[in-house]
Short mmCIF file of C-alpha atoms and ligand atoms in Angstrom, two decimals:
data_model
loop_
_atom_site.label_atom_id
_atom_site.label_comp_id
_atom_site.label_asym_id
_atom_site.label_seq_id
_atom_site.Cartn_x
_atom_site.Cartn_y
_atom_site.Cartn_z
CA UNK A 1 -0.10 -0.11 0.10
CA UNK A 2 1.20 3.40 -0.93
CA UNK A 3 1.50 5.83 1.98
CA UNK A 4 0.06 9.20 2.30
CA UNK A 5 2.55 11.47 4.13
CA UNK A 6 1.44 14.32 6.21
CA UNK A 7 2.95 16.99 3.95
CA UNK A 8 3.48 19.93 6.10
CA UNK A 9 5.79 19.98 9.04
CA UNK A 10 6.32 16.31 9.24
CA UNK A 11 6.56 15.88 5.52
CA UNK A 12 9.38 13.40 5.59
CA UNK A 13 8.22 11.58 8.79
CA UNK A 14 6.28 8.61 7.51
CA UNK A 15 2.85 8.59 8.92
CA UNK A 16 0.83 5.80 7.26
CA UNK A 17 -2.77 6.85 6.60
CA UNK A 18 -4.35 5.65 3.64
CA UNK A 19 -3.41 5.64 -0.06
CA UNK A 20 -3.53 8.98 -1.79
CA UNK A 21 -5.47 7.67 -4.68
CA UNK A 22 -8.28 6.42 -2.32
CA UNK A 23 -8.20 9.61 -0.51
CA UNK A 24 -8.41 11.74 -3.73
CA UNK A 25 -11.10 9.55 -5.39
CA UNK A 26 -13.34 9.49 -2.58
CA UNK A 27 -12.86 13.08 -1.79
CA UNK A 28 -13.15 14.37 -5.18
CA UNK A 29 -16.72 13.14 -5.39
CA UNK A 30 -18.11 16.30 -4.22
CA UNK A 31 -16.93 16.40 -0.63
CA UNK A 32 -15.87 19.63 0.84
CA UNK A 33 -13.38 20.59 3.63
CA UNK A 34 -14.27 19.67 7.07
CA UNK A 35 -13.09 22.92 8.74
CA UNK A 36 -12.49 25.30 6.02
CA UNK A 37 -13.88 28.21 7.80
CA UNK A 38 -14.02 31.38 5.62
CA UNK A 39 -16.81 33.83 4.77
CA UNK A 40 -20.05 31.95 5.15
CA UNK A 41 -22.02 34.92 4.54
CA UNK A 42 -20.40 36.04 1.21
CA UNK A 43 -19.35 39.40 0.23
CA UNK A 44 -19.92 41.99 -2.44
CA UNK A 45 -19.00 40.90 -5.90
CA UNK A 46 -16.65 43.68 -6.52
CA UNK A 47 -14.62 43.19 -3.41
CA UNK A 48 -10.76 43.14 -3.20
CA UNK A 49 -8.90 39.92 -3.66
CA UNK A 50 -5.21 40.23 -2.69
CA UNK A 51 -2.73 37.89 -4.12
CA UNK A 52 0.85 37.87 -2.36
CA UNK A 53 3.43 35.92 -4.53
CA UNK A 54 7.03 35.19 -3.65
CA UNK A 55 10.03 36.61 -5.70
CA UNK A 56 9.96 35.33 -9.41
CA UNK A 57 12.37 32.33 -8.79
CA UNK A 58 10.75 30.36 -11.69
CA UNK A 59 8.48 31.11 -14.66
CA UNK A 60 5.36 29.66 -13.04
CA UNK A 61 5.36 32.56 -10.52
CA UNK A 62 5.50 35.18 -13.42
CA UNK A 63 2.60 33.60 -15.22
CA UNK A 64 0.47 33.14 -12.03
CA UNK A 65 0.57 36.88 -11.47
CA UNK A 66 -0.66 37.68 -15.03
CA UNK A 67 -3.37 35.09 -14.79
CA UNK A 68 -4.57 36.30 -11.32
CA UNK A 69 -4.64 39.97 -12.48
CA UNK A 70 -6.70 39.12 -15.63
CA UNK A 71 -8.83 36.30 -14.09
CA UNK A 72 -9.81 38.05 -10.96
CA UNK A 73 -10.85 41.03 -12.95
CA UNK A 74 -12.75 38.96 -15.38
CA UNK A 75 -14.67 37.55 -12.33
CA UNK A 76 -15.58 41.01 -11.22
CA UNK A 77 -13.12 41.52 -8.22
CA UNK A 78 -10.89 44.20 -7.64
CA UNK A 79 -7.39 42.95 -7.42
CA UNK A 80 -3.92 43.57 -5.91
CA UNK A 81 -1.37 41.15 -7.13
CA UNK A 82 1.98 41.70 -5.43
CA UNK A 83 5.45 40.05 -5.59
CA UNK A 84 8.11 39.97 -2.97
CA UNK A 85 11.59 41.17 -3.91
CA UNK A 86 14.42 38.75 -4.36
CA UNK A 87 16.52 39.93 -1.35
CA UNK A 88 13.89 41.43 0.98
CA UNK A 89 11.25 38.88 0.31
CA UNK A 90 9.94 38.04 3.71
CA UNK A 91 9.49 41.68 4.99
CA UNK A 92 8.08 42.56 1.59
CA UNK A 93 5.50 39.87 1.79
CA UNK A 94 4.52 40.63 5.39
CA UNK A 95 4.18 44.42 4.43
CA UNK A 96 2.21 43.52 1.23
CA UNK A 97 -0.39 41.25 3.17
CA UNK A 98 -0.78 43.85 5.91
CA UNK A 99 -1.71 46.38 3.24
CA UNK A 100 -4.21 44.18 1.56
CA UNK A 101 -5.93 43.72 4.93
CA UNK A 102 -5.85 47.54 5.44
CA UNK A 103 -7.43 47.95 2.00
CA UNK A 104 -10.37 45.63 3.03
CA UNK A 105 -9.54 42.44 1.04
CA UNK A 106 -11.97 39.63 1.51
CA UNK A 107 -9.76 36.87 0.29
CA UNK A 108 -6.01 36.93 0.54
CA UNK A 109 -4.09 34.43 -1.70
CA UNK A 110 -0.64 33.67 -0.49
CA UNK A 111 2.23 31.94 -2.34
CA UNK A 112 4.68 31.99 0.66
CA UNK A 113 8.24 33.27 0.50
CA UNK A 114 8.99 31.76 3.89
CA UNK A 115 6.24 29.34 5.02
CA UNK A 116 6.78 30.01 8.71
CA UNK A 117 6.93 33.79 8.75
CA UNK A 118 3.45 34.76 8.00
CA UNK A 119 1.54 33.79 11.25
CA UNK A 120 1.03 37.49 12.39
CA UNK A 121 -0.23 38.69 9.10
CA UNK A 122 -2.73 35.76 8.41
CA UNK A 123 -3.93 36.16 12.22
CA UNK A 124 -4.70 39.78 11.33
CA UNK A 125 -6.49 38.92 8.01
CA UNK A 126 -8.61 36.35 9.93
CA UNK A 127 -9.50 39.12 12.51
CA UNK A 128 -10.41 41.50 9.80
CA UNK A 129 -12.72 38.78 8.21
CA UNK A 130 -10.66 37.84 5.32
CA UNK A 131 -10.40 34.23 4.01
CA UNK A 132 -6.68 32.99 3.50
CA UNK A 133 -5.83 30.52 0.80
CA UNK A 134 -2.31 29.15 0.55
CA UNK A 135 -1.33 29.06 -3.11
CA UNK A 136 1.03 26.30 -4.40
CA UNK A 137 3.09 26.58 -1.01
CA UNK A 138 1.59 26.02 2.37
CA UNK A 139 1.78 28.51 5.04
CA UNK A 140 2.87 26.85 8.34
CA UNK A 141 2.46 27.21 12.07
CA UNK A 142 -0.71 28.82 12.17
CA UNK A 143 -4.45 27.89 12.40
CA UNK A 144 -5.46 30.94 10.36
CA UNK A 145 -4.95 29.64 6.99
CA UNK A 146 -8.35 28.46 5.53
CA UNK A 147 -7.48 26.52 2.22
CA UNK A 148 -4.62 25.21 0.23
CA UNK A 149 -4.75 24.87 -3.57
CA UNK A 150 -1.68 23.29 -5.05
CA UNK A 151 -0.37 20.55 -7.27
CA UNK A 152 0.17 17.17 -5.37
CA UNK A 153 3.76 18.14 -4.32
CA UNK A 154 4.48 14.74 -2.74
CA UNK A 155 3.42 13.09 -5.92
CA UNK A 156 5.70 15.57 -7.87
CA UNK A 157 8.72 14.18 -5.73
CA UNK A 158 7.72 10.54 -6.38
CA UNK A 159 7.57 11.28 -10.14
CA UNK A 160 10.95 13.09 -10.10
CA UNK A 161 12.53 10.05 -8.23
CA UNK A 162 11.05 7.44 -10.67
CA UNK A 163 11.99 9.51 -13.64
CA UNK A 164 15.73 9.64 -12.34
CA UNK A 165 15.58 5.79 -12.06
CA UNK A 166 13.85 5.21 -15.33
CA UNK A 167 16.19 7.46 -17.24
CA UNK A 168 19.24 5.93 -15.64
CA UNK A 169 18.05 2.41 -16.35
CA UNK A 170 17.26 3.29 -20.06
CA UNK A 171 20.92 4.60 -20.53
CA UNK A 172 22.68 1.97 -18.43
CA UNK A 173 20.49 -1.11 -17.89
CA UNK A 174 22.30 -2.46 -14.85
CA UNK A 175 23.39 -0.55 -11.77
CA UNK A 176 24.62 0.38 -9.46
CA UNK A 177 24.05 4.04 -10.54
CA UNK A 178 25.97 7.01 -9.07
CA UNK A 179 23.78 9.97 -8.22
CA UNK A 180 23.72 13.51 -6.60
CA UNK A 181 20.62 14.78 -4.72
CA UNK A 182 19.44 18.42 -4.83
CA UNK A 183 16.47 19.88 -3.03
CA UNK A 184 14.83 23.42 -2.91
CA UNK A 185 14.96 26.24 -0.64
CA UNK A 186 14.59 25.32 2.98
CA UNK A 187 12.19 28.12 3.81
CA UNK A 188 9.71 26.77 1.21
CA UNK A 189 7.54 24.07 2.76
CA UNK A 190 7.26 22.39 -0.65
CA UNK A 191 10.90 21.51 -0.67
CA UNK A 192 10.77 18.95 2.01
CA UNK A 193 7.75 17.52 0.41
CA UNK A 194 9.27 17.11 -3.05
CA UNK A 195 12.26 15.62 -1.52
CA UNK A 196 10.23 13.31 0.75
CA UNK A 197 8.32 12.09 -2.33
CA UNK A 198 11.54 11.43 -4.26
CA UNK A 199 13.26 9.69 -1.40
CA UNK A 200 10.20 7.47 -1.10
CA UNK A 201 11.25 5.95 -4.47
CA UNK A 202 15.14 6.45 -4.14
CA UNK A 203 15.79 5.40 -0.43
CA UNK A 204 15.09 1.78 -0.86
CA UNK A 205 17.30 1.69 -3.90
CA UNK A 206 20.13 3.51 -1.88
CA UNK A 207 19.64 1.22 1.06
CA UNK A 208 20.01 -1.82 -1.35
CA UNK A 209 23.23 -0.40 -2.92
CA UNK A 210 21.48 -0.05 -6.36
CA UNK A 211 21.94 3.61 -6.26
CA UNK A 212 25.26 5.24 -4.77
CA UNK A 213 25.16 8.88 -3.74
CA UNK A 214 28.70 9.81 -4.87
CA UNK A 215 29.35 12.56 -2.32
CA UNK A 216 27.36 10.75 0.38
CA UNK A 217 25.20 13.81 0.95
CA UNK A 218 21.70 12.50 1.42
CA UNK A 219 20.41 14.77 4.23
CA UNK A 220 18.17 17.60 3.23
CA UNK A 221 20.28 20.14 4.94
CA UNK A 222 23.10 19.12 2.64
CA UNK A 223 21.15 19.00 -0.53
CA UNK A 224 19.14 22.34 0.04
CA UNK A 225 19.54 25.23 -2.41
CA UNK A 226 18.90 28.55 -0.80
CA UNK A 227 16.38 30.78 -2.34
CA UNK A 228 15.92 28.26 -5.24
CA UNK A 229 18.83 30.20 -6.81
CA UNK A 230 20.35 28.83 -10.02
CA UNK A 231 23.96 30.18 -9.05
CA UNK A 232 23.74 28.33 -5.59
CA UNK A 233 22.94 25.17 -7.36
CA UNK A 234 25.64 25.61 -9.91
CA UNK A 235 28.24 26.21 -7.24
CA UNK A 236 27.23 23.14 -5.20
CA UNK A 237 27.50 21.03 -8.28
CA UNK A 238 30.94 22.49 -9.23
CA UNK A 239 32.11 21.76 -5.84
CA UNK A 240 30.60 18.25 -5.68
CA UNK A 241 32.32 17.39 -9.16
CA UNK A 242 35.67 18.54 -7.73
CA UNK A 243 35.31 16.77 -4.39
CA UNK A 244 33.71 13.52 -5.33
CA UNK A 245 34.22 12.98 -9.15
CA UNK A 246 37.74 14.19 -9.84
CA UNK A 247 39.06 10.58 -10.01
CA UNK A 248 36.90 9.88 -13.18
CA UNK A 249 33.98 8.33 -11.47
CA UNK A 250 30.96 8.61 -13.51
CA UNK A 251 27.89 10.56 -12.46
CA UNK A 252 24.83 8.71 -13.78
CA UNK A 253 21.92 11.03 -12.51
CA UNK A 254 21.01 14.07 -10.60
CA UNK A 255 17.80 14.64 -8.55
CA UNK A 256 16.98 18.26 -9.38
CA UNK A 257 13.86 19.68 -7.77
CA UNK A 258 12.96 22.20 -10.52
CA UNK A 259 13.95 23.26 -13.93
CA UNK A 260 15.87 26.40 -13.00
CA UNK A 261 18.23 24.23 -10.93
CA UNK A 262 18.40 21.40 -13.45
CA UNK A 263 19.85 23.93 -15.98
CA UNK A 264 22.34 25.20 -13.55
CA UNK A 265 23.37 21.67 -12.70
CA UNK A 266 23.83 20.84 -16.49
CA UNK A 267 25.73 24.04 -17.07
CA UNK A 268 28.15 22.96 -14.23
CA UNK A 269 28.57 19.34 -15.54
CA UNK A 270 29.17 20.88 -19.14
CA UNK A 271 31.67 23.32 -17.81
CA UNK A 272 33.44 20.38 -16.15
CA UNK A 273 33.70 18.48 -19.29
CA UNK A 274 31.68 15.58 -18.13
CA UNK A 275 29.15 13.57 -19.91
CA UNK A 276 25.45 14.55 -19.41
CA UNK A 277 23.84 12.69 -16.56
CA UNK A 278 20.09 12.11 -16.20
CA UNK A 279 18.72 15.31 -14.66
CA UNK A 280 15.21 15.65 -13.51
CA UNK A 281 13.28 18.96 -13.18
CA UNK A 282 9.82 20.60 -12.62
CA UNK A 283 7.81 23.53 -14.04
CA UNK A 284 8.00 22.96 -17.76
CA UNK A 285 10.00 26.09 -18.30
CA UNK A 286 10.54 27.00 -21.77
CA UNK A 287 14.32 26.60 -21.89
CA UNK A 288 14.02 23.24 -20.06
CA UNK A 289 11.44 22.16 -22.60
CA UNK A 290 13.88 22.95 -25.36
CA UNK A 291 16.68 21.14 -23.60
CA UNK A 292 14.63 18.04 -23.09
CA UNK A 293 13.75 17.94 -26.78
CA UNK A 294 17.50 18.38 -27.57
CA UNK A 295 18.33 15.34 -25.37
CA UNK A 296 19.93 17.28 -22.47
CA UNK A 297 17.52 17.55 -19.46
CA UNK A 298 15.78 14.35 -18.93
CA UNK A 299 12.48 15.13 -17.52
CA UNK A 300 10.20 18.11 -16.08
CA UNK A 301 6.84 18.08 -14.31
CA UNK A 302 3.81 19.69 -16.15
CA UNK A 303 2.01 21.65 -13.35
CA UNK A 304 -0.31 23.73 -15.53
CA UNK A 305 -0.45 27.11 -13.78
CA UNK A 306 -3.50 28.17 -15.71
CA UNK A 307 -5.43 25.34 -14.13
CA UNK A 308 -4.05 26.12 -10.50
CA UNK A 309 -4.90 29.90 -10.82
CA UNK A 310 -8.30 28.87 -12.29
CA UNK A 311 -9.05 26.70 -9.29
CA UNK A 312 -8.01 29.34 -6.92
CA UNK A 313 -10.40 31.80 -8.61
CA UNK A 314 -13.27 29.26 -8.44
CA UNK A 315 -12.56 29.21 -4.55
CA UNK A 316 -12.74 33.04 -4.35
CA UNK A 317 -16.13 32.95 -6.25
CA UNK A 318 -17.57 30.37 -3.96
CA UNK A 319 -16.43 32.44 -0.94
CA UNK A 320 -18.03 35.54 -2.56
CA UNK A 321 -21.37 33.74 -2.89
CA UNK A 322 -21.33 32.52 0.65
CA UNK A 323 -20.67 28.88 -0.34
CA UNK A 324 -18.13 26.51 1.02
CA UNK A 325 -15.30 26.04 -1.44
CA UNK A 326 -14.85 22.62 -2.90
CA UNK A 327 -11.74 20.63 -1.70
CA UNK A 328 -10.64 17.04 -2.44
CA UNK A 329 -8.19 16.37 0.30
CA UNK A 330 -8.75 17.09 4.03
CA UNK A 331 -5.85 14.72 5.34
CA UNK A 332 -2.59 15.44 3.78
CA UNK A 333 -1.54 18.91 4.74
CA UNK A 334 -0.96 19.36 8.31
CA UNK A 335 0.81 22.85 8.70
CA UNK A 336 1.99 22.17 12.19
CA UNK A 337 -1.15 23.75 13.72
CA UNK A 338 -4.03 22.28 11.73
CA UNK A 339 -4.74 20.02 8.77
CA UNK A 340 -5.50 22.52 6.09
CA UNK A 341 -8.40 21.44 3.72
CA UNK A 342 -6.84 21.32 0.09
CA UNK A 343 -7.77 21.09 -3.57
CA UNK A 344 -4.96 19.13 -5.01
CA UNK A 345 -4.35 18.85 -8.78
CA UNK A 346 -2.48 16.00 -10.31
CA UNK A 347 0.97 16.68 -11.71
CA UNK A 348 2.22 14.94 -14.97
CA UNK A 349 5.67 13.84 -15.58
CA UNK A 350 7.24 14.87 -18.98
CA UNK A 351 10.09 13.35 -20.92
CA UNK A 352 10.95 13.84 -24.65
CA UNK A 353 8.74 10.75 -25.25
CA UNK A 354 5.52 12.30 -24.06
CA UNK A 355 6.30 15.91 -24.55
CA UNK A 356 4.07 16.54 -27.52
CA UNK A 357 1.14 14.82 -25.88
CA UNK A 358 1.58 16.60 -22.53
CA UNK A 359 1.73 20.08 -24.07
CA UNK A 360 -0.77 19.53 -26.74
CA UNK A 361 -3.07 22.10 -25.15
CA UNK A 362 -0.36 24.70 -24.34
CA UNK A 363 0.22 27.21 -27.18
CA UNK A 364 3.42 28.23 -25.76
CA UNK A 365 5.12 24.85 -25.13
CA UNK A 366 3.32 22.88 -27.84
CA UNK A 367 5.35 24.29 -30.83
CA UNK A 368 8.60 23.51 -29.02
CA UNK A 369 7.88 19.80 -29.30
CA UNK A 370 7.18 19.56 -33.14
C1 BGC B 1 6.98 25.56 -6.67
C2 BGC B 1 7.92 25.10 -7.85
C3 BGC B 1 8.96 26.11 -8.21
C4 BGC B 1 9.65 26.63 -6.92
C5 BGC B 1 10.83 27.71 -7.27
C6 BGC B 1 8.00 25.81 -5.42
O1 BGC B 1 7.37 26.27 -4.43
O2 BGC B 1 6.10 24.55 -6.24
O3 BGC B 1 7.06 24.99 -8.87
O4 BGC B 1 9.92 25.64 -9.08
O5 BGC B 1 8.85 26.92 -5.85
O6 BGC B 1 10.14 28.84 -7.58
#
C-alpha cells in the first residue's frame, strides 16, 4: 500500500494513513473541507482579492501573477497582485499582506516566500474577516490559513524520483548508478515535500546499494539550495564534481527539484567537461522543454499554472457567494497547527517521449515539441 504522508511540518516523517489515490477519488466526489472556515455570508462581488506571491524564482510565478490579474478582473473582483523582492522577500510579503488587509481584502491568496514567517499577518487577516488561501506553497504554524490549492507536491517528488531511476536504467540497464541529490529552498515548505516524495522512491534503492550517492550527501540540510537560486545550485554542483568526481568516477544522474536548478546543474557538468547525466526537473519552463527536446535535461513536471490559478479563482467565487469552496483532500497537509483543507491537482511527468502529448493544449510549449 502506498502511504500518504502528512505533507506539512512532518513531510518526511512517515505517517501511514491511507492511499492517496483512495483519498483523492473519495474526496473528489463532491466532498468539501471539514473545517475550511471562511466567509459563510459571502461578500460584495466587486470586493478586493489580494494575491501575495514570492519572488519570481521560476516562470510559474510570473505566469501566475498575470493570470490572477486578468482572471480576478474578469470575475468582477478588484485585485492587488504583489511580488516579494528577491533579497527582501519576507519583509516585503509581510508588508504587502498587511496592506491588503488595510484595503479591506475579502480573500488573500498567498504563495509564501517563507512558510513559517506569516502567522502574524494571517492572524490579522482572519481578525479582519478575510479568508486566507495558501497557493502552491503551504503557510505553516498557524491555525489561520483556511484553504490550500496546489499540485500534489508529494506526488511531484515521487514522479521525479521515478524519472531519475527510469532515465538511468534506459541509458545503462544495470546498476549500481551513481547520483547526486538536490532539494529546494529550506524556507519553502514544498522543498521537503518534493524531497520526501523523491526519497520514497530512491531510498530503498540507496539502502540496497543499487543507487550510490557519490558525495554521500543525502540529508536535506546538505542538498538544499537557498532561495531556489540557479547560482547556488551551480556552485554546489561545481564543488561536488571537484570533491567526489575528480578521479573519473561517472555521474549517472542528478535529482533536481526544478527546471531552473536543473539547467544550472547541467551548465556545471558541461563546464567540467563531463558526460551529461540524467537530470530531473519541474515547471515545464521554456528553456527546459527545449533542453529536453534536445536530449539534455531528462524530465520535467507539467503543473499547468492556468489550472491552478483557475481553481483558486473558483474558490474565491464560492466564498463571494457565501458557499463553502470545494476541496478534495482533508488529510494530507498538516501545517503544524491544523490540517488545511486542500484542493490538489495531479502533476504530470514529461520526458521527450510524451512531451508533444503533454503540452498539446499549451500554445506556448506545444510548438517546441514539433
Ligand atoms: C514551486 C515550484 C517552483 C519553486 C521555485 C516551489 O514552491 O512549487 O514549482 O519551481 O517553488 O520557484
